[in-house]
Amino acid sequence: MPFLVALLVLLALLADPAHAARLVTDPHVYKVTPSHRIRLEFPVGELKVVGTDDSQVEFHIVAACDDDDARCAERANALQLESTDENGVLHLKLDHYPKFNNHGLHIEGELRVPRALGVKVDMGVGEIETDDLTGDFDADLGVGQATIRTTRATTARVDATAGIGQATIRGASDDRQQSSFLGANTTWKGGPGKSAIKVHVGVGEAEIKLR
């Protein structure tokens, strides 16, 4: 049975209604082992995945409203974070994002993981950015932009694809880029490391930066 964790939200409305309201949660912390894998389902917004030297996973969530619309705050307060830990996979899912009018609701997430763990992200619309990861990484983004930063020394293969848009790999033996109305795909392999980096964007831009 999935364990549902309701997002406990602290609403900080600014005095000037022209400014955005921000709704902040305490970090959600999960114990993991060195052999764990992480899967995250994140609907819409901005997501950062950061590798750390810690031995636990932390997920930080901020909901921002364009103004002090009470309906936006209600939709933010309805969000739920679902988590399961089975067969070595920690699965996190941010659920109950409004399917239609979100009344200006915008979600920002930061997932902090032990850098060597494998991570898979499924996301609908928005931006994904990663840094300091050395394990396998797999991202599937419906619409938006994905920017993945990693090192050549820890990587064996990278694949960047875009259904409609641009796919780019930078910092390999040579920079590789494809732009296409119907399907852009670029690959680099033969690196000295062990990790595999795979990024697919349905519509938008997929960029992998090796350093």
PDB file of C-alpha atoms in Angstrom:
ATOM      1  CA  MET A   1       0.000   0.000   0.000  1.00  0.00           C
ATOM      2  CA  PRO A   2       1.565   3.321  -1.012  1.00  0.00           C
ATOM      3  CA  PHE A   3       2.389   5.607   1.868  1.00  0.00           C
ATOM      4  CA  LEU A   4       0.861   9.035   1.265  1.00  0.00           C
ATOM      5  CA  VAL A   5       2.552  12.009   2.839  1.00  0.00           C
ATOM      6  CA  ALA A   6       0.390  15.109   2.737  1.00  0.00           C
ATOM      7  CA  LEU A   7       2.444  18.186   2.015  1.00  0.00           C
ATOM      8  CA  LEU A   8       2.383  20.319   5.141  1.00  0.00           C
ATOM      9  CA  VAL A   9       2.443  23.828   3.749  1.00  0.00           C
ATOM     10  CA  LEU A  10       3.554  27.093   5.312  1.00  0.00           C
ATOM     11  CA  LEU A  11       1.966  29.986   3.421  1.00  0.00           C
ATOM     12  CA  ALA A  12       3.944  33.223   3.373  1.00  0.00           C
ATOM     13  CA  LEU A  13       1.809  35.828   1.629  1.00  0.00           C
ATOM     14  CA  LEU A  14       3.569  39.082   0.927  1.00  0.00           C
ATOM     15  CA  ALA A  15       1.842  42.301   1.872  1.00  0.00           C
ATOM     16  CA  ASP A  16       1.825  43.553  -1.702  1.00  0.00           C
ATOM     17  CA  PRO A  17      -0.627  41.357  -3.686  1.00  0.00           C
ATOM     18  CA  ALA A  18       1.339  42.049  -6.879  1.00  0.00           C
ATOM     19  CA  HIS A  19       4.084  39.749  -5.561  1.00  0.00           C
ATOM     20  CA  ALA A  20       3.950  35.988  -5.665  1.00  0.00           C
ATOM     21  CA  ALA A  21       3.077  33.937  -2.625  1.00  0.00           C
ATOM     22  CA  ARG A  22       5.389  31.029  -1.801  1.00  0.00           C
ATOM     23  CA  LEU A  23       4.336  27.865  -0.040  1.00  0.00           C
ATOM     24  CA  VAL A  24       7.226  25.938   1.463  1.00  0.00           C
ATOM     25  CA  THR A  25       7.498  22.410   2.896  1.00  0.00           C
ATOM     26  CA  ASP A  26      10.049  20.961   5.249  1.00  0.00           C
ATOM     27  CA  PRO A  27      12.484  18.635   3.434  1.00  0.00           C
ATOM     28  CA  HIS A  28      11.253  15.065   2.989  1.00  0.00           C
ATOM     29  CA  VAL A  29      14.083  12.734   4.010  1.00  0.00           C
ATOM     30  CA  TYR A  30      14.506   9.054   3.050  1.00  0.00           C
ATOM     31  CA  LYS A  31      17.123   6.549   4.156  1.00  0.00           C
ATOM     32  CA  VAL A  32      18.717   4.588   1.309  1.00  0.00           C
ATOM     33  CA  THR A  33      21.490   2.059   0.757  1.00  0.00           C
ATOM     34  CA  PRO A  34      24.389   2.330  -1.729  1.00  0.00           C
ATOM     35  CA  SER A  35      22.544  -0.091  -4.027  1.00  0.00           C
ATOM     36  CA  HIS A  36      19.249   1.823  -4.086  1.00  0.00           C
ATOM     37  CA  ARG A  37      17.782   3.342  -7.221  1.00  0.00           C
ATOM     38  CA  ILE A  38      15.583   6.427  -7.231  1.00  0.00           C
ATOM     39  CA  ARG A  39      12.508   7.058  -9.360  1.00  0.00           C
ATOM     40  CA  LEU A  40      10.644  10.368  -9.328  1.00  0.00           C
ATOM     41  CA  GLU A  41       7.363  11.319 -11.025  1.00  0.00           C
ATOM     42  CA  PHE A  42       7.079  15.099 -11.147  1.00  0.00           C
ATOM     43  CA  PRO A  43       4.164  16.655 -13.053  1.00  0.00           C
ATOM     44  CA  VAL A  44       4.882  20.261 -14.016  1.00  0.00           C
ATOM     45  CA  GLY A  45       7.384  22.930 -13.013  1.00  0.00           C
ATOM     46  CA  GLU A  46      11.108  23.242 -12.412  1.00  0.00           C
ATOM     47  CA  LEU A  47      13.145  20.331 -11.087  1.00  0.00           C
ATOM     48  CA  LYS A  48      16.778  20.126  -9.989  1.00  0.00           C
ATOM     49  CA  VAL A  49      18.489  16.817  -9.233  1.00  0.00           C
ATOM     50  CA  VAL A  50      21.719  17.289  -7.289  1.00  0.00           C
ATOM     51  CA  GLY A  51      24.307  14.702  -6.295  1.00  0.00           C
ATOM     52  CA  THR A  52      25.643  14.913  -2.740  1.00  0.00           C
ATOM     53  CA  ASP A  53      28.032  13.125  -0.381  1.00  0.00           C
ATOM     54  CA  ASP A  54      25.182  12.354   2.030  1.00  0.00           C
ATOM     55  CA  SER A  55      23.816   8.845   2.623  1.00  0.00           C
ATOM     56  CA  GLN A  56      20.160   9.876   2.390  1.00  0.00           C
ATOM     57  CA  VAL A  57      17.732  11.339  -0.138  1.00  0.00           C
ATOM     58  CA  GLU A  58      16.125  14.728   0.436  1.00  0.00           C
ATOM     59  CA  PHE A  59      13.264  16.214  -1.569  1.00  0.00           C
ATOM     60  CA  HIS A  60      12.567  19.933  -1.204  1.00  0.00           C
ATOM     61  CA  ILE A  61       9.341  21.360  -2.659  1.00  0.00           C
ATOM     62  CA  VAL A  62       8.220  24.966  -3.101  1.00  0.00           C
ATOM     63  CA  ALA A  63       4.865  25.992  -4.553  1.00  0.00           C
ATOM     64  CA  ALA A  64       4.595  29.542  -5.870  1.00  0.00           C
ATOM     65  CA  CYS A  65       1.424  31.432  -6.746  1.00  0.00           C
ATOM     66  CA  ASP A  66       1.382  34.318  -9.197  1.00  0.00           C
ATOM     67  CA  ASP A  67      -0.600  36.364  -6.681  1.00  0.00           C
ATOM     68  CA  ASP A  68      -2.542  35.845  -3.450  1.00  0.00           C
ATOM     69  CA  ASP A  69      -5.382  33.966  -5.186  1.00  0.00           C
ATOM     70  CA  ALA A  70      -6.832  31.703  -2.497  1.00  0.00           C
ATOM     71  CA  ARG A  71      -7.699  29.107  -5.152  1.00  0.00           C
ATOM     72  CA  CYS A  72      -4.012  28.734  -5.996  1.00  0.00           C
ATOM     73  CA  ALA A  73      -3.192  28.156  -2.341  1.00  0.00           C
ATOM     74  CA  GLU A  74      -5.968  25.571  -2.112  1.00  0.00           C
ATOM     75  CA  ARG A  75      -4.540  23.671  -5.082  1.00  0.00           C
ATOM     76  CA  ALA A  76      -1.065  23.766  -3.581  1.00  0.00           C
ATOM     77  CA  ASN A  77      -2.379  22.494  -0.257  1.00  0.00           C
ATOM     78  CA  ALA A  78      -4.053  19.566  -2.069  1.00  0.00           C
ATOM     79  CA  LEU A  79      -0.732  18.256  -3.426  1.00  0.00           C
ATOM     80  CA  GLN A  80       0.427  14.930  -2.031  1.00  0.00           C
ATOM     81  CA  LEU A  81       3.802  13.258  -2.098  1.00  0.00           C
ATOM     82  CA  GLU A  82       3.510   9.494  -2.423  1.00  0.00           C
ATOM     83  CA  SER A  83       6.490   7.316  -1.543  1.00  0.00           C
ATOM     84  CA  THR A  84       7.241   3.603  -1.701  1.00  0.00           C
ATOM     85  CA  ASP A  85      10.470   1.714  -1.062  1.00  0.00           C
ATOM     86  CA  GLU A  86      10.350  -1.756  -2.575  1.00  0.00           C
ATOM     87  CA  ASN A  87      12.983  -4.067  -4.075  1.00  0.00           C
ATOM     88  CA  GLY A  88      15.704  -1.454  -3.752  1.00  0.00           C
ATOM     89  CA  VAL A  89      13.747   1.281  -5.547  1.00  0.00           C
ATOM     90  CA  LEU A  90      12.680   4.439  -3.746  1.00  0.00           C
ATOM     91  CA  HIS A  91       9.707   5.707  -5.769  1.00  0.00           C
ATOM     92  CA  LEU A  92       8.469   9.263  -5.202  1.00  0.00           C
ATOM     93  CA  LYS A  93       5.412  10.714  -6.914  1.00  0.00           C
ATOM     94  CA  LEU A  94       4.070  14.254  -6.565  1.00  0.00           C
ATOM     95  CA  ASP A  95       0.347  13.814  -7.079  1.00  0.00           C
ATOM     96  CA  HIS A  96      -2.918  15.790  -7.273  1.00  0.00           C
ATOM     97  CA  TYR A  97      -1.523  18.563  -9.458  1.00  0.00           C
ATOM     98  CA  PRO A  98      -4.567  20.249 -11.099  1.00  0.00           C
ATOM     99  CA  LYS A  99      -5.283  18.865 -14.554  1.00  0.00           C
ATOM    100  CA  PHE A 100      -6.948  22.023 -15.811  1.00  0.00           C
ATOM    101  CA  ASN A 101      -6.852  25.576 -14.393  1.00  0.00           C
ATOM    102  CA  ASN A 102      -4.004  25.795 -11.894  1.00  0.00           C
ATOM    103  CA  HIS A 103      -4.746  29.453 -10.952  1.00  0.00           C
ATOM    104  CA  GLY A 104      -1.075  30.420 -11.311  1.00  0.00           C
ATOM    105  CA  LEU A 105       0.376  27.498  -9.328  1.00  0.00           C
ATOM    106  CA  HIS A 106       4.045  26.789 -10.103  1.00  0.00           C
ATOM    107  CA  ILE A 107       6.061  23.978  -8.520  1.00  0.00           C
ATOM    108  CA  GLU A 108       9.805  23.987  -7.847  1.00  0.00           C
ATOM    109  CA  GLY A 109      11.484  20.791  -6.675  1.00  0.00           C
ATOM    110  CA  GLU A 110      15.022  19.900  -5.658  1.00  0.00           C
ATOM    111  CA  LEU A 111      15.927  16.234  -5.300  1.00  0.00           C
ATOM    112  CA  ARG A 112      19.213  15.675  -3.446  1.00  0.00           C
ATOM    113  CA  VAL A 113      20.590  12.142  -3.764  1.00  0.00           C
ATOM    114  CA  PRO A 114      23.857  10.311  -3.038  1.00  0.00           C
ATOM    115  CA  ARG A 115      25.717  11.081  -6.227  1.00  0.00           C
ATOM    116  CA  ALA A 116      26.436   7.476  -7.265  1.00  0.00           C
ATOM    117  CA  LEU A 117      22.827   6.259  -7.134  1.00  0.00           C
ATOM    118  CA  GLY A 118      20.869   5.639 -10.325  1.00  0.00           C
ATOM    119  CA  VAL A 119      18.000   8.081 -10.897  1.00  0.00           C
ATOM    120  CA  LYS A 120      14.998   7.964 -13.231  1.00  0.00           C
ATOM    121  CA  VAL A 121      12.715  10.984 -13.702  1.00  0.00           C
ATOM    122  CA  ASP A 122       9.347  11.080 -15.468  1.00  0.00           C
ATOM    123  CA  MET A 123       8.046  14.620 -15.944  1.00  0.00           C
ATOM    124  CA  GLY A 124       5.224  16.185 -17.902  1.00  0.00           C
ATOM    125  CA  VAL A 125       6.064  19.819 -18.630  1.00  0.00           C
ATOM    126  CA  GLY A 126       8.836  22.135 -17.476  1.00  0.00           C
ATOM    127  CA  GLU A 127      12.576  22.189 -16.907  1.00  0.00           C
ATOM    128  CA  ILE A 128      14.944  19.525 -15.557  1.00  0.00           C
ATOM    129  CA  GLU A 129      18.474  20.363 -14.463  1.00  0.00           C
ATOM    130  CA  THR A 130      21.049  18.051 -12.879  1.00  0.00           C
ATOM    131  CA  ASP A 131      24.516  18.458 -11.410  1.00  0.00           C
ATOM    132  CA  ASP A 132      27.156  16.340  -9.644  1.00  0.00           C
ATOM    133  CA  LEU A 133      25.584  12.959 -10.429  1.00  0.00           C
ATOM    134  CA  THR A 134      27.935  10.070 -11.232  1.00  0.00           C
ATOM    135  CA  GLY A 135      25.443   7.185 -11.469  1.00  0.00           C
ATOM    136  CA  ASP A 136      23.006   6.215 -14.220  1.00  0.00           C
ATOM    137  CA  PHE A 137      20.445   8.878 -15.087  1.00  0.00           C
ATOM    138  CA  ASP A 138      17.318   8.481 -17.216  1.00  0.00           C
ATOM    139  CA  ALA A 139      14.876  11.332 -17.843  1.00  0.00           C
ATOM    140  CA  ASP A 140      11.672  11.412 -19.884  1.00  0.00           C
ATOM    141  CA  LEU A 141      10.241  14.924 -20.269  1.00  0.00           C
ATOM    142  CA  GLY A 142       7.080  15.553 -22.273  1.00  0.00           C
ATOM    143  CA  VAL A 143       7.527  19.240 -23.100  1.00  0.00           C
ATOM    144  CA  GLY A 144      10.315  21.583 -22.033  1.00  0.00           C
ATOM    145  CA  GLN A 145      14.060  21.683 -21.543  1.00  0.00           C
ATOM    146  CA  ALA A 146      16.452  19.205 -19.916  1.00  0.00           C
ATOM    147  CA  THR A 147      20.026  20.210 -19.044  1.00  0.00           C
ATOM    148  CA  ILE A 148      22.172  17.393 -17.678  1.00  0.00           C
ATOM    149  CA  ARG A 149      25.664  18.018 -16.296  1.00  0.00           C
ATOM    150  CA  THR A 150      28.059  15.172 -15.549  1.00  0.00           C
ATOM    151  CA  THR A 151      31.705  14.144 -15.970  1.00  0.00           C
ATOM    152  CA  ARG A 152      33.388  12.244 -18.800  1.00  0.00           C
ATOM    153  CA  ALA A 153      35.432  10.274 -16.252  1.00  0.00           C
ATOM    154  CA  THR A 154      32.345   8.608 -14.748  1.00  0.00           C
ATOM    155  CA  THR A 155      30.354   8.143 -17.958  1.00  0.00           C
ATOM    156  CA  ALA A 156      30.315   5.294 -20.468  1.00  0.00           C
ATOM    157  CA  ARG A 157      27.500   6.420 -22.792  1.00  0.00           C
ATOM    158  CA  VAL A 158      25.111   9.333 -23.245  1.00  0.00           C
ATOM    159  CA  ASP A 159      22.002   9.540 -25.420  1.00  0.00           C
ATOM    160  CA  ALA A 160      19.991  12.722 -26.026  1.00  0.00           C
ATOM    161  CA  THR A 161      16.793  12.642 -28.077  1.00  0.00           C
ATOM    162  CA  ALA A 162      14.009  15.084 -28.886  1.00  0.00           C
ATOM    163  CA  GLY A 163      10.817  14.177 -30.706  1.00  0.00           C
ATOM    164  CA  ILE A 164      10.472  17.731 -31.983  1.00  0.00           C
ATOM    165  CA  GLY A 165      13.316  20.093 -31.154  1.00  0.00           C
ATOM    166  CA  GLN A 166      17.025  19.923 -30.441  1.00  0.00           C
ATOM    167  CA  ALA A 167      19.336  17.290 -28.921  1.00  0.00           C
ATOM    168  CA  THR A 168      22.886  18.310 -27.964  1.00  0.00           C
ATOM    169  CA  ILE A 169      25.929  16.702 -26.339  1.00  0.00           C
ATOM    170  CA  ARG A 170      28.741  19.048 -25.306  1.00  0.00           C
ATOM    171  CA  GLY A 171      32.191  18.301 -23.939  1.00  0.00           C
ATOM    172  CA  ALA A 172      32.696  14.890 -25.569  1.00  0.00           C
ATOM    173  CA  SER A 173      35.502  14.353 -28.057  1.00  0.00           C
ATOM    174  CA  ASP A 174      33.461  16.661 -30.281  1.00  0.00           C
ATOM    175  CA  ASP A 175      30.251  18.606 -29.699  1.00  0.00           C
ATOM    176  CA  ARG A 176      27.241  16.956 -31.295  1.00  0.00           C
ATOM    177  CA  GLN A 177      23.923  18.570 -32.060  1.00  0.00           C
ATOM    178  CA  GLN A 178      20.820  17.723 -34.038  1.00  0.00           C
ATOM    179  CA  SER A 179      17.731  19.816 -34.626  1.00  0.00           C
ATOM    180  CA  SER A 180      14.722  18.323 -36.318  1.00  0.00           C
ATOM    181  CA  PHE A 181      11.017  18.842 -36.741  1.00  0.00           C
ATOM    182  CA  LEU A 182      10.533  15.111 -36.435  1.00  0.00           C
ATOM    183  CA  GLY A 183      13.170  13.384 -34.337  1.00  0.00           C
ATOM    184  CA  ALA A 184      16.610  14.508 -33.179  1.00  0.00           C
ATOM    185  CA  ASN A 185      18.951  11.881 -31.751  1.00  0.00           C
ATOM    186  CA  THR A 186      22.610  12.146 -30.776  1.00  0.00           C
ATOM    187  CA  THR A 187      24.852   9.648 -28.955  1.00  0.00           C
ATOM    188  CA  TRP A 188      28.337   9.512 -27.455  1.00  0.00           C
ATOM    189  CA  LYS A 189      29.819   6.247 -26.220  1.00  0.00           C
ATOM    190  CA  GLY A 190      33.114   4.711 -25.290  1.00  0.00           C
ATOM    191  CA  GLY A 191      33.694   6.835 -22.212  1.00  0.00           C
ATOM    192  CA  PRO A 192      36.012   5.577 -19.438  1.00  0.00           C
ATOM    193  CA  GLY A 193      33.297   5.408 -16.753  1.00  0.00           C
ATOM    194  CA  LYS A 194      30.367   3.090 -16.003  1.00  0.00           C
ATOM    195  CA  SER A 195      27.281   5.311 -15.988  1.00  0.00           C
ATOM    196  CA  ALA A 196      24.721   5.640 -18.758  1.00  0.00           C
ATOM    197  CA  ILE A 197      22.939   8.972 -19.285  1.00  0.00           C
ATOM    198  CA  LYS A 198      19.709   8.958 -21.267  1.00  0.00           C
ATOM    199  CA  VAL A 199      17.466  11.960 -21.844  1.00  0.00           C
ATOM    200  CA  HIS A 200      14.339  12.123 -23.996  1.00  0.00           C
ATOM    201  CA  VAL A 201      12.270  15.261 -24.544  1.00  0.00           C
ATOM    202  CA  GLY A 202       9.049  14.985 -26.531  1.00  0.00           C
ATOM    203  CA  VAL A 203       8.952  18.629 -27.583  1.00  0.00           C
ATOM    204  CA  GLY A 204      11.785  20.978 -26.664  1.00  0.00           C
ATOM    205  CA  GLU A 205      15.501  20.682 -25.970  1.00  0.00           C
ATOM    206  CA  ALA A 206      17.656  17.914 -24.510  1.00  0.00           C
ATOM    207  CA  GLU A 207      21.216  18.946 -23.636  1.00  0.00           C
ATOM    208  CA  ILE A 208      23.945  16.886 -21.955  1.00  0.00           C
ATOM    209  CA  LYS A 209      27.133  18.669 -20.820  1.00  0.00           C
ATOM    210  CA  LEU A 210      30.243  16.624 -20.059  1.00  0.00           C
ATOM    211  CA  ARG A 211      33.167  18.143 -18.223  1.00  0.00           C
TER     212      ARG A 211
END
